[in-house]
Coordinates of C-alpha atoms in Angstrom, one line a residue:
M80 CA -16.7 -4.0 7.2
S81 CA -13.9 -5.9 8.8
Q82 CA -11.7 -5.5 11.9
V83 CA -8.0 -5.3 12.6
K84 CA -6.2 -4.5 15.8
L85 CA -4.1 -1.6 16.9
G86 CA -2.0 -2.5 19.9
G87 CA -4.4 -5.4 20.5
E88 CA -7.5 -3.2 20.5
P89 CA -10.0 -3.8 17.7
V90 CA -10.6 -1.1 15.1
D91 CA -13.2 -1.1 12.3
V92 CA -12.1 -1.1 8.7
A93 CA -14.8 -0.1 6.1
G94 CA -15.0 -1.5 2.6
S95 CA -14.1 -4.9 1.2
F96 CA -10.5 -5.8 0.9
P97 CA -9.6 -7.3 -2.5
A98 CA -9.4 -11.1 -2.6
V99 CA -7.2 -13.4 -4.7
G100 CA -8.8 -13.8 -8.1
D101 CA -10.6 -10.4 -8.0
T102 CA -10.0 -7.8 -10.6
A103 CA -8.4 -4.8 -8.8
P104 CA -10.8 -2.0 -8.0
A105 CA -10.2 1.2 -9.9
L106 CA -7.9 3.7 -8.2
T107 CA -6.8 7.3 -8.5
L108 CA -4.0 8.5 -6.2
T109 CA -1.6 11.4 -6.1
N110 CA 2.1 11.0 -6.8
A111 CA 5.1 13.0 -5.7
E112 CA 4.7 15.4 -8.6
L113 CA 1.0 16.1 -7.5
A114 CA -0.3 14.3 -10.6
D115 CA -3.1 11.8 -10.5
V116 CA -2.1 8.2 -11.1
T117 CA -4.3 5.2 -12.0
L118 CA -3.5 1.5 -12.5
A119 CA -3.4 2.3 -16.3
D120 CA -0.2 4.3 -15.7
H121 CA 1.5 1.0 -14.9
A122 CA -0.3 -1.1 -17.6
G123 CA 1.4 -4.3 -18.4
K124 CA 3.4 -4.4 -15.2
R125 CA 2.9 -6.4 -12.1
K126 CA 2.1 -4.2 -9.1
V127 CA 2.8 -4.6 -5.4
L128 CA 0.7 -2.2 -3.4
N129 CA 2.2 -1.7 0.1
I130 CA -0.7 0.1 1.8
I131 CA 0.3 1.8 5.1
P132 CA -1.1 4.3 7.6
S133 CA 1.9 6.7 7.4
V134 CA 5.6 6.5 6.6
D135 CA 6.2 8.4 9.8
T136 CA 5.5 5.3 11.9
P137 CA 8.2 2.6 12.6
T138 CA 6.5 -0.3 11.0
C139 CA 5.4 1.6 7.9
A140 CA 9.0 2.9 7.5
T141 CA 10.3 -0.6 7.8
S142 CA 7.9 -2.1 5.2
T143 CA 8.7 0.7 2.8
R144 CA 12.5 0.1 3.2
R145 CA 12.0 -3.7 2.9
F146 CA 9.8 -3.5 -0.3
N147 CA 12.4 -1.0 -1.7
E148 CA 15.1 -3.6 -1.1
L149 CA 13.0 -6.4 -2.6
A150 CA 11.9 -4.4 -5.6
S151 CA 15.4 -4.4 -7.1
Q152 CA 15.0 -8.2 -7.5
L153 CA 11.7 -8.1 -9.4
D154 CA 11.3 -8.0 -13.2
N155 CA 8.4 -6.1 -14.8
T156 CA 7.1 -5.1 -11.3
V157 CA 6.4 -1.7 -9.7
V158 CA 6.1 -1.2 -5.9
L159 CA 3.5 1.4 -5.0
V160 CA 3.5 2.6 -1.4
V161 CA 0.0 4.0 -0.6
S162 CA -0.7 6.2 2.4
A163 CA -2.6 9.3 3.5
D164 CA 0.8 11.1 3.8
L165 CA 1.1 14.2 1.8
P166 CA 3.2 13.6 -1.3
F167 CA 5.9 15.9 0.0
A168 CA 6.3 14.0 3.3
A169 CA 6.5 10.6 1.5
Q170 CA 9.0 12.0 -1.0
R171 CA 11.1 13.5 1.8
F172 CA 11.1 10.2 3.7
C173 CA 12.2 8.2 0.6
G174 CA 14.8 10.9 -0.3
A175 CA 16.3 10.9 3.2
E176 CA 16.4 7.0 3.2
G177 CA 17.7 6.7 -0.3
L178 CA 14.7 4.7 -1.5
E179 CA 14.5 4.8 -5.2
K180 CA 12.8 1.5 -6.1
V181 CA 9.3 2.4 -4.7
A182 CA 6.8 4.9 -5.9
T183 CA 4.8 6.7 -3.2
L184 CA 1.1 7.5 -3.7
S185 CA -1.2 9.5 -1.5
T186 CA -4.9 9.3 -0.7
F187 CA -5.0 12.9 0.4
R188 CA -7.1 14.0 -2.6
H189 CA -8.7 10.6 -3.1
P190 CA -10.2 9.3 0.2
E191 CA -12.5 7.0 -1.8
F192 CA -9.5 4.7 -2.3
R193 CA -9.7 3.7 1.4
R194 CA -13.3 2.4 1.1
D195 CA -12.9 1.0 -2.4
W196 CA -9.9 -1.0 -1.4
G197 CA -11.3 -2.1 2.0
V198 CA -8.6 -0.3 4.1
D199 CA -10.6 2.6 5.6
I200 CA -9.9 2.7 9.3
S201 CA -13.3 4.0 10.6
S202 CA -12.8 3.8 14.4
G203 CA -10.0 4.3 16.9
P204 CA -7.1 6.8 17.0
L205 CA -6.1 6.1 13.3
A206 CA -9.6 6.7 11.9
G207 CA -9.3 8.2 8.4
L208 CA -6.0 6.5 7.6
C209 CA -5.4 3.3 5.7
A210 CA -5.1 -0.1 7.4
R211 CA -1.9 -2.0 6.7
G212 CA -2.2 -4.4 3.7
V213 CA -0.4 -5.8 0.7
V214 CA -2.1 -6.5 -2.6
V215 CA -0.2 -7.9 -5.5
L216 CA -1.6 -7.6 -9.0
D217 CA -0.6 -9.4 -12.1
E218 CA 0.0 -7.7 -15.5
N219 CA -3.8 -7.7 -16.0
D220 CA -4.6 -6.2 -12.6
R221 CA -5.9 -9.5 -11.2
V222 CA -5.2 -10.0 -7.5
I223 CA -2.7 -12.7 -7.0
H224 CA -1.9 -12.0 -3.3
S225 CA -3.9 -10.3 -0.7
Q226 CA -3.1 -9.6 3.0
L227 CA -4.9 -7.3 5.3
V228 CA -2.5 -7.4 8.3
D229 CA -4.4 -8.4 11.5
E230 CA -2.4 -6.1 13.8
I231 CA -1.6 -2.7 12.3
K232 CA 1.7 -2.6 14.2
D233 CA 2.9 -5.9 12.5
E234 CA 4.8 -6.1 9.3
P235 CA 3.3 -7.8 6.3
D236 CA 4.3 -11.3 5.0
Y237 CA 7.0 -10.2 2.5
E238 CA 7.8 -13.7 1.5
A239 CA 4.2 -14.6 0.6
A240 CA 3.8 -11.4 -1.4
L241 CA 7.0 -12.2 -3.4
A242 CA 6.1 -15.9 -3.8
S243 CA 2.9 -14.8 -5.6
L244 CA 5.1 -13.3 -8.3
G245 CA 6.7 -16.6 -9.1

């Protein structure tokens, strides 16, 4: 269990957030076509997981746009935007924004992701959603960058995430 803040107020986050050097926990999430996706679906690629509460919040929308922009500069890398949003809502947001360089994935059928990846907000008004974090994995699913953002309303450190990719 850890804590982050929402508007300066502490909120509890259940689970253990992946640390640099860890092997990524297994995951199953739902994509825009309502199919289950695992890390194996992106085998051999580097992965940037932009974990957010919801694309319907300003900071989440900004980070999704920013990672979409940065993704075009990355070789052999996929950007996965993970939230509790229904796949339809996430796809609608990306379509309306013209975001084609990120893949949206939903926890709606797979709530275990939140605990397994240490982003399960378990107290406060956002309980049941993901805390904001960025995890970067190498081609072998080893964690090379890890940031659980201290204040949910703050953006992640994009430069540090990209620097971990060399």
